[in-house]
Amino acid sequence: MSDSNSSDEQSAAQGLLSHSFVLFGALGDLSLRKLMPALYQLDHAQLLNEDLKIMAVARSAISAGELKQRVEHTLNQYIGEDQLNASSLARFLKRLYYCQVELTQARDYDELKQKLALWHPQITYYLATPPSLYKDICQHLHQANAINQQSRIVVEKPIGHDLASSKLINDKLALYFDESQIFRIDHYLGKETVQNLIALRFANPLFESQWNHQYIDYVEISVAEDVGIEGRWGYFDKAGQMRDMVQNHLLQLLCMVAMDPPSQLTATSIRDEKVKVLRSLKPIDQDKIATQLVLGQYTDGQFQHQPAPGYLNEADANTSSSTETFIALRAEIATWRWAGTPFYLRTGKRMASKVTEIIIHYKPNSHYIFDPSQADIAQNKLIIRLQPYESISLQVLTKEQGIGKNMRLRRDPLHLDFAQTQSQARIPDAYERLVLEALKGNQSLFVRRDEVELAWQWCDQIRQAWFSAELPLEDYPAGSNGPQQACDMIKTHGHRWYEDC
Ligand code: NDP
């Protein structure tokens, strides 16, 4: 895959800021809650092409005026009325056009085709629709001669539900677009702190020189959501946490932590290094699955002192579902850098709090000279927090102040809170960065086809192993830190979660 992509930096789709943006599924949740606010913020920051036009496409019969009203309402809701700048808002709304299209019907594209024929041909298409429509949209755009070498296409997750289905989607896209024109979103890659990981690792020799199995005991990546299913029970139940979270977000974070330094900060170099990591992930076979993986499902519990229903008692639930709402696993990367350093991944719904963090647990000193009763705190930890606020914190050991304390140790943080250290800068939402980079044609923050497929291959193999081994589904009460078995699993390997069970 890297070969077909090797000339991506020179491709016609790269490097030029788009003049036209077509948003399919423009009235959906993602578009109204994330994409329209992102486009407004980019406009306000004067990062869009002056002549950029935005075509909103959905199937509802509304006028352009009604679209603008709806978008203004959305911006008030998600950005805040007092945060909107009147002249930026007026300029942004002027860019908006609407076209009603039933996306499965070829003849419905005629009007869109006529409108786009008058627009600048460098178009970025954003597919914020169910993936089942990708094939129709690409095919009909092709038939309408609306795809050229300068076109780009942005697609949302999920790219399939396993390796075979992801290949089908990728094959369909490849019929009409070159890989250099395809931008697969994983919105975690647009987060400020994930970008900062690149700076932290590769701009600071202090960290990079010790970023390996000799110094790092284990790595933990935890993504805890405090919400449950939020009215999407049917959708979620078909996926589960492995396919909805691990295959994409957690594995992307793992790649950013584990990859070797890219030779340049280009899309090809970065993605080649991520692919090497994905290729080096050891399969988790049936005989190891019980010691490396825990599945859970939340039961009735309490969240913020209020009763919270279990997964099977949520609205629209099928009460016999065995879908996992929690997963914890131990991954191993078979490379020189990481041999013997496990990566523990953990993600769940309806947990005690919403937190996403990567924790680098450093090895203790080979010879320990302090109070033996404190030996368990004698490990440095680097805590890279993505949610609820973005920060990087290094836990160092210092001496408790005062006399007569016999050199008692304490853990203190060297703390970088980006909201404070860079308080003049607003931390942009991930979608702002991703939309801008897609408009610019920079693929570094987007997932290449081989990455998606290798991630599916690894996840499919693990799912197969857990079904064959008939791995049990453990209960955990809504509002807790997950099943006790997840803590037991990591303890059997001599480690513990930073936020313990
Ligand atoms: P919604 O169901 O809220 O919106 C879907 C949009 O697609 C609507 O505008 C709808 O038009 C349009 N649409 C659906 N079918 C047709 C059709 N046959 N012809 C024309 N338009 C159609 O979905 P979301 O916004 O939640 O999600 C969109 C995509 O983004 C999905 O792939 C999802 O997996 C992905 N995603 C969403 C996230 C989110 O936070 N919502 C997060 C990550 C990924 P109309 O309104 O006129 O019916």
XYZ file of C-alpha atoms and ligand atoms in Angstrom:
549
model
C 0.000 0.000 0.000
C 2.813 2.381 0.753
C 3.980 1.900 -2.852
C 0.738 3.026 -4.388
C 0.866 5.947 -2.047
C 4.512 6.796 -2.373
C 3.889 9.784 -4.595
C 1.086 11.146 -2.451
C 2.871 14.394 -1.630
C 3.071 15.160 -5.360
C -0.454 14.057 -6.188
C -2.863 16.435 -7.878
C -5.153 16.065 -4.876
C -2.536 17.354 -2.473
C -1.523 20.717 -1.279
C -4.196 23.012 -2.667
C -6.884 24.459 -0.458
C -10.285 23.378 -1.759
C -12.641 25.883 -3.271
C -15.755 23.724 -3.061
C -17.026 21.517 -0.251
C -19.950 19.136 -0.615
C -21.348 17.729 2.604
C -23.520 14.623 2.169
C -25.745 13.935 5.171
C -25.666 17.626 6.044
C -28.703 17.495 8.332
C -27.485 14.582 10.414
C -26.098 14.607 13.933
C -22.422 14.615 12.942
C -22.833 17.428 10.432
C -24.846 19.723 12.655
C -23.061 19.018 15.926
C -19.462 18.807 14.691
C -18.889 19.688 11.039
C -20.838 22.938 10.711
C -19.299 24.343 13.926
C -15.852 23.245 12.654
C -16.377 24.981 9.319
C -17.607 28.131 11.067
C -14.521 28.204 13.334
C -12.222 27.751 10.355
C -14.009 30.568 8.575
C -13.797 32.802 11.632
C -10.038 32.089 11.847
C -9.809 32.993 8.128
C -8.413 29.595 7.237
C -10.872 28.837 4.441
C -10.452 29.850 0.830
C -12.112 33.210 0.409
C -14.317 31.833 -2.352
C -15.115 28.471 -0.688
C -18.708 27.396 -1.275
C -20.399 24.710 0.783
C -23.120 22.515 -0.694
C -25.223 20.789 1.964
C -26.889 17.617 0.685
C -29.632 15.629 2.422
C -32.972 14.167 1.460
C -35.278 16.506 3.382
C -37.279 18.998 1.355
C -36.008 22.269 2.793
C -34.956 25.539 1.197
C -31.494 27.130 1.404
C -33.033 29.698 3.769
C -34.270 26.963 6.100
C -30.847 25.308 6.001
C -29.189 28.569 7.063
C -31.681 28.972 9.914
C -31.005 25.448 11.067
C -27.253 25.902 10.887
C -27.420 29.202 12.769
C -29.499 27.530 15.461
C -26.925 24.714 15.670
C -24.015 27.131 15.944
C -25.797 28.976 18.747
C -26.311 25.673 20.493
C -22.833 24.169 20.131
C -20.566 27.199 20.011
C -22.718 29.547 22.085
C -24.517 32.706 20.980
C -22.082 34.922 22.862
C -19.084 33.238 21.202
C -20.287 33.802 17.644
C -18.910 36.745 15.738
C -21.666 38.490 13.741
C -19.619 39.264 10.644
C -17.989 35.800 10.582
C -21.425 34.240 10.966
C -22.855 36.304 8.100
C -19.890 35.389 5.880
C -20.204 31.717 6.797
C -23.953 31.515 6.144
C -23.410 33.140 2.738
C -21.232 30.205 1.731
C -24.056 27.689 2.281
C -26.196 26.155 -0.451
C -28.621 23.255 -0.241
C -29.499 20.437 -2.609
C -32.112 17.791 -1.885
C -30.943 14.394 -3.152
C -32.187 10.881 -2.469
C -28.710 9.435 -2.613
C -29.742 5.998 -3.847
C -31.451 7.449 -6.949
C -29.270 8.258 -9.980
C -31.704 10.778 -11.451
C -31.724 12.756 -8.208
C -28.098 13.764 -8.863
C -29.015 15.832 -11.961
C -29.685 19.012 -10.031
C -26.530 18.548 -7.939
C -24.529 17.955 -11.108
C -25.886 21.141 -12.704
C -25.093 23.201 -9.630
C -21.580 21.786 -9.214
C -20.815 22.313 -12.899
C -20.815 26.050 -12.150
C -18.502 25.672 -9.140
C -14.742 25.495 -8.887
C -13.839 21.899 -9.841
C -11.544 21.356 -6.884
C -14.159 19.751 -4.677
C -13.842 17.990 -1.325
C -16.722 15.587 -0.785
C -17.483 14.713 2.836
C -19.634 11.612 3.365
C -21.396 12.106 6.716
C -23.943 9.439 5.823
C -24.379 5.783 6.702
C -21.514 3.836 5.031
C -24.122 1.776 3.162
C -24.536 4.841 0.900
C -20.847 5.258 0.005
C -21.075 3.030 -3.061
C -24.140 4.815 -4.466
C -22.679 8.254 -3.845
C -19.342 7.457 -5.519
C -20.950 5.717 -8.455
C -23.474 8.487 -9.103
C -20.880 11.234 -8.728
C -18.766 9.371 -11.266
C -21.695 9.049 -13.664
C -22.359 12.763 -13.219
C -18.703 13.488 -14.197
C -18.262 15.168 -10.830
C -14.986 13.388 -9.949
C -11.654 14.578 -11.298
C -7.994 14.347 -10.279
C -8.370 17.272 -7.904
C -11.357 15.777 -6.055
C -11.003 14.479 -2.519
C -13.338 12.279 -0.545
C -13.624 12.141 3.246
C -15.275 9.084 4.811
C -16.314 8.454 8.390
C -15.968 5.389 10.535
C -16.989 2.631 10.564
C -15.080 1.335 7.531
C -16.811 -2.028 7.661
C -17.513 -4.372 10.549
C -14.699 -6.838 9.800
C -11.835 -7.288 7.361
C -13.991 -8.612 4.517
C -16.581 -5.807 4.714
C -13.897 -3.134 5.061
C -12.224 -4.449 1.913
C -15.538 -4.182 0.061
C -15.912 -0.517 1.083
C -12.280 0.240 0.237
C -12.615 -1.522 -3.124
C -15.679 0.588 -3.952
C -13.885 3.807 -3.064
C -10.858 2.702 -5.089
C -12.997 2.289 -8.216
C -13.509 6.047 -8.342
C -10.732 7.633 -6.251
C -7.001 7.094 -5.999
C -5.761 6.310 -2.467
C -4.128 9.759 -2.435
C -7.611 11.295 -2.754
C -9.215 9.313 0.103
C -9.323 10.713 3.641
C -10.549 8.177 6.246
C -11.444 9.889 9.482
C -10.445 8.719 12.920
C -11.286 11.800 14.902
C -8.839 10.876 17.695
C -6.037 11.734 15.264
C -7.314 15.314 15.160
C -7.034 15.842 18.903
C -4.506 18.389 20.077
C -2.831 16.018 22.538
C -2.453 13.246 19.979
C -0.668 15.738 17.752
C 1.342 16.776 20.762
C 2.489 13.175 21.177
C 4.477 13.628 17.981
C 6.102 16.771 19.381
C 6.653 15.210 22.796
C 8.283 12.100 21.405
C 10.243 13.408 18.463
C 11.165 16.940 19.547
C 12.399 15.953 23.029
C 15.489 13.707 23.033
C 14.860 13.226 26.757
C 11.792 11.108 26.033
C 12.709 9.468 22.758
C 16.008 8.114 24.093
C 14.092 6.165 26.738
C 11.031 5.251 24.700
C 11.566 1.503 24.588
C 11.395 -1.763 26.494
C 14.582 -1.032 28.415
C 12.947 1.865 30.276
C 9.209 1.363 29.914
C 7.564 -1.341 31.971
C 4.157 -1.180 30.325
C 1.820 1.187 28.518
C -1.825 1.684 29.353
C -4.423 3.236 27.044
C -7.779 3.781 28.719
C -10.855 5.276 27.100
C -13.729 5.405 29.574
C -17.091 6.846 28.558
C -19.550 7.847 31.243
C -22.505 7.716 28.862
C -24.414 4.576 27.964
C -25.970 3.910 24.602
C -27.718 7.260 24.077
C -30.609 5.973 21.995
C -28.337 4.027 19.602
C -28.836 0.576 21.102
C -29.505 -1.195 17.784
C -26.462 0.355 16.112
C -24.135 -0.302 19.046
C -25.340 -3.832 19.672
C -24.207 -4.907 16.188
C -20.728 -3.538 16.887
C -19.659 -3.811 20.540
C -16.684 -2.085 22.088
C -14.028 -4.069 20.200
C -15.306 -3.013 16.798
C -16.619 0.419 17.774
C -13.584 1.617 19.763
C -10.580 -0.734 19.780
C -10.313 -1.368 16.033
C -10.035 2.332 15.319
C -9.444 4.826 18.156
C -7.449 2.685 20.592
C -5.292 1.086 17.923
C -4.573 4.510 16.420
C -3.457 5.749 19.837
C -1.343 2.617 20.266
C 0.299 3.295 16.900
C 1.089 6.905 17.843
C 2.774 5.713 21.057
C 4.565 2.701 19.610
C 5.686 3.797 16.150
C 9.317 4.425 15.286
C 10.288 7.990 14.398
C 9.145 8.784 10.860
C 11.959 9.960 8.596
C 9.899 13.050 7.724
C 6.651 14.595 8.909
C 4.825 13.501 5.775
C 1.715 11.410 5.401
C 3.613 8.528 3.822
C 6.377 8.417 6.428
C 4.014 8.620 9.394
C 1.580 6.075 8.015
C 4.358 3.667 7.000
C 5.561 3.661 10.618
C 2.045 3.057 11.955
C 1.610 0.157 9.557
C 4.828 -1.437 10.854
C 3.331 -1.398 14.359
C 0.046 -2.923 13.222
C 1.932 -5.650 11.351
C 3.912 -6.424 14.517
C 0.926 -6.900 16.830
C 0.976 -10.456 18.091
C -2.243 -12.408 17.595
C -3.989 -13.403 20.817
C -4.638 -17.090 20.363
C -7.376 -19.161 21.936
C -5.004 -20.634 24.527
C -3.985 -17.162 25.730
C -7.279 -15.388 25.449
C -8.460 -16.004 29.017
C -5.321 -14.407 30.460
C -5.133 -11.491 28.030
C -8.697 -10.373 27.515
C -11.740 -9.472 29.627
C -15.190 -8.676 28.260
C -17.872 -6.938 30.256
C -21.426 -5.656 30.065
C -22.886 -3.053 32.415
C -25.751 -3.903 34.701
C -28.107 -1.640 36.687
C -26.138 0.777 38.797
C -25.797 4.397 39.785
C -24.435 7.340 37.895
C -23.970 10.664 39.669
C -26.192 9.435 42.528
C -29.043 8.586 40.146
C -30.151 5.057 39.212
C -28.739 4.102 35.804
C -30.173 1.164 33.822
C -28.041 -1.776 32.749
C -27.315 -2.397 29.072
C -30.131 -4.953 28.792
C -32.591 -2.552 30.418
C -31.865 0.398 28.092
C -34.587 1.550 25.665
C -34.978 -0.770 22.627
C -32.713 -3.414 24.180
C -32.807 -7.031 23.146
C -32.631 -8.623 26.559
C -30.572 -11.618 25.425
C -27.729 -9.602 23.907
C -24.179 -10.718 24.687
C -22.496 -7.678 23.130
C -19.543 -6.350 25.129
C -19.819 -2.791 26.446
C -16.384 -3.131 28.074
C -13.145 -4.683 26.960
C -9.694 -4.847 28.484
C -6.834 -6.571 26.725
C -3.107 -7.078 26.805
C -1.434 -6.463 23.440
C 2.149 -7.312 22.595
C 4.224 -5.776 19.841
C 6.919 -8.021 18.416
C 9.617 -5.470 17.621
C 13.110 -4.643 18.907
C 11.712 -1.538 20.593
C 8.804 -3.169 22.425
C 9.655 -6.835 23.049
C 8.548 -7.591 26.618
C 6.628 -4.315 27.137
C 2.885 -4.993 27.058
C 0.291 -2.445 25.965
C -2.924 -2.707 27.969
C -6.014 -1.346 26.234
C -9.223 -0.722 28.152
C -12.464 0.916 27.079
C -15.998 0.811 28.385
C -19.367 2.496 28.403
C -21.214 3.757 31.465
C -18.047 3.988 33.499
C -17.549 6.153 36.580
C -16.174 9.103 34.610
C -15.297 10.212 31.123
C -11.562 9.975 30.730
C -9.146 9.168 27.932
C -5.531 8.779 28.886
C -2.331 7.126 27.843
C -0.058 6.206 30.731
C 3.558 5.302 30.255
C 4.629 3.293 33.306
C 8.427 3.476 33.555
C 10.501 0.700 35.057
C 11.732 1.139 38.619
C 15.427 1.517 39.413
C 17.338 -1.728 39.278
C 18.554 -1.157 42.851
C 16.191 0.454 45.381
C 17.603 2.285 48.427
C 14.562 3.971 49.974
C 11.911 2.849 52.456
C 10.842 -0.652 51.292
C 7.231 0.092 52.243
C 7.202 2.747 49.494
C 8.647 0.564 46.759
C 5.310 0.398 44.960
C 5.262 4.157 44.272
C 8.813 4.201 42.954
C 7.930 4.265 39.270
C 7.789 7.352 37.096
C 4.623 7.726 35.104
C 3.948 9.907 32.101
C 0.251 10.657 31.887
C -1.009 11.949 28.575
C -4.605 12.975 29.006
C -6.909 13.594 26.069
C -10.200 13.936 27.922
C -11.889 15.598 29.763
C -9.152 18.240 29.427
C -5.888 17.951 27.548
C -2.728 17.751 29.590
C 0.611 16.007 29.921
C 1.917 15.210 33.362
C 5.122 13.489 34.455
C 5.022 11.956 37.896
C 8.387 12.306 39.599
C 9.461 11.177 43.048
C 10.573 13.828 45.484
C 11.382 13.918 49.169
C 8.704 14.830 51.688
C 9.654 18.187 53.176
C 10.777 18.486 56.773
C 13.189 16.922 59.165
C 12.795 13.594 60.867
C 11.039 12.015 57.871
C 13.796 9.553 57.026
C 13.774 10.422 53.358
C 10.138 9.594 52.786
C 9.203 9.782 49.126
C 6.209 11.398 47.541
C 4.962 11.551 43.972
C 4.662 15.041 42.500
C 3.539 16.006 39.036
C 5.439 18.078 36.502
C 2.267 19.213 34.890
C 1.476 20.790 31.524
C -2.143 21.876 31.415
C -2.669 23.252 27.926
C -5.661 25.328 28.968
C -3.268 27.190 31.284
C 0.104 27.112 29.518
C -1.436 28.266 26.253
C -4.465 30.050 27.621
C -4.500 32.559 24.789
C -5.110 29.761 22.307
C -8.519 28.080 22.079
C -8.074 24.309 21.879
C -9.727 23.434 18.589
C -12.129 20.550 18.292
C -10.612 17.547 16.471
C -12.991 18.041 13.548
C -11.704 21.580 12.914
C -8.214 20.269 12.353
C -9.403 17.302 10.287
C -11.693 19.330 8.030
C -8.910 21.871 7.467
C -6.320 19.199 6.670
C -8.727 17.500 4.263
C -9.390 20.849 2.571
C -5.603 21.268 2.315
C -5.094 17.726 1.051
C -2.767 16.675 3.885
C -3.339 12.972 4.568
C -1.077 12.691 7.654
C -4.011 12.722 10.052
C -6.108 10.258 8.080
C -6.027 6.497 8.053
C -4.630 4.668 5.045
C -6.308 1.584 3.611
C -3.636 -0.828 4.844
C -3.932 0.545 8.394
C -7.689 -0.062 8.444
C -7.347 -3.554 7.086
C -4.488 -4.628 9.363
C -6.439 -3.341 12.364
C -9.464 -5.367 11.296
C -7.336 -8.453 10.732
C -5.995 -8.287 14.284
C -9.408 -7.616 15.834
C -11.144 -10.317 13.778
C -8.595 -12.885 14.933
C -9.149 -11.950 18.585
C -12.926 -12.061 18.235
C -12.658 -15.471 16.632
C -10.502 -16.674 19.539
C -12.909 -15.374 22.192
C -15.887 -17.014 20.499
C -14.018 -20.326 20.185
C -12.917 -20.149 23.824
C -16.462 -19.131 24.884
C -15.004 -16.333 26.969
C -17.508 -15.229 29.636
C -19.069 -11.766 29.707
C -18.432 -10.218 33.126
C -20.910 -7.906 34.837
C -20.037 -4.441 36.067
C -22.453 -1.962 37.586
C -23.191 1.211 35.595
C -21.087 4.009 37.078
C -18.156 1.792 38.099
C -14.630 1.332 36.698
C -15.504 -1.914 34.946
C -15.440 -5.546 36.021
C -13.108 -6.697 38.783
C -11.773 -9.332 36.373
C -10.057 -6.546 34.357
C -8.034 -5.655 37.449
C -7.341 -9.306 38.154
C -6.156 -9.843 34.573
C -3.568 -7.048 34.673
C -2.470 -8.070 38.193
C -1.674 -11.598 37.039
C 0.925 -9.984 34.771
C 2.362 -7.999 37.699
C 0.843 -4.655 36.679
C -2.080 -2.419 37.611
C -4.323 0.170 35.977
C -3.568 3.752 36.865
C -7.224 4.278 37.852
C -7.717 1.003 39.648
C -10.939 -0.987 39.743
P -27.602 10.646 11.051
O -28.511 9.473 10.886
O -27.854 11.597 12.148
O -27.597 11.495 9.683
C -27.545 10.892 8.437
C -27.633 11.958 7.348
O -27.611 11.265 6.107
C -28.898 12.794 7.378
O -28.626 14.121 6.951
C -29.770 12.135 6.319
O -30.601 13.049 5.601
C -28.740 11.640 5.336
N -29.236 10.482 4.609
C -29.448 9.232 5.098
N -29.931 8.442 4.118
C -30.026 9.217 3.013
C -30.444 8.982 1.685
N -30.851 7.777 1.270
N -30.405 10.006 0.809
C -29.983 11.223 1.218
N -29.555 11.516 2.440
C -29.576 10.505 3.331
O -26.127 10.047 11.115
P -24.846 10.666 11.852
O -24.714 12.094 11.482
O -24.873 10.328 13.275
O -23.655 9.804 11.221
C -23.239 9.962 9.877
C -21.990 9.102 9.652
O -20.962 9.533 10.512
C -22.183 7.608 9.957
O -21.357 6.881 9.086
C -21.666 7.458 11.382
O -21.196 6.163 11.644
C -20.504 8.446 11.328
N -20.146 8.961 12.628
C -21.002 9.727 13.365
C -20.635 10.250 14.577
C -21.544 11.120 15.374
O -21.083 11.667 16.391
N -22.799 11.286 14.986
C -19.283 9.992 15.147
C -18.445 9.201 14.284
C -18.864 8.713 13.094
P -32.010 13.598 6.216
O -31.601 14.324 7.471
O -32.520 14.522 5.199
O -32.821 12.397 6.495
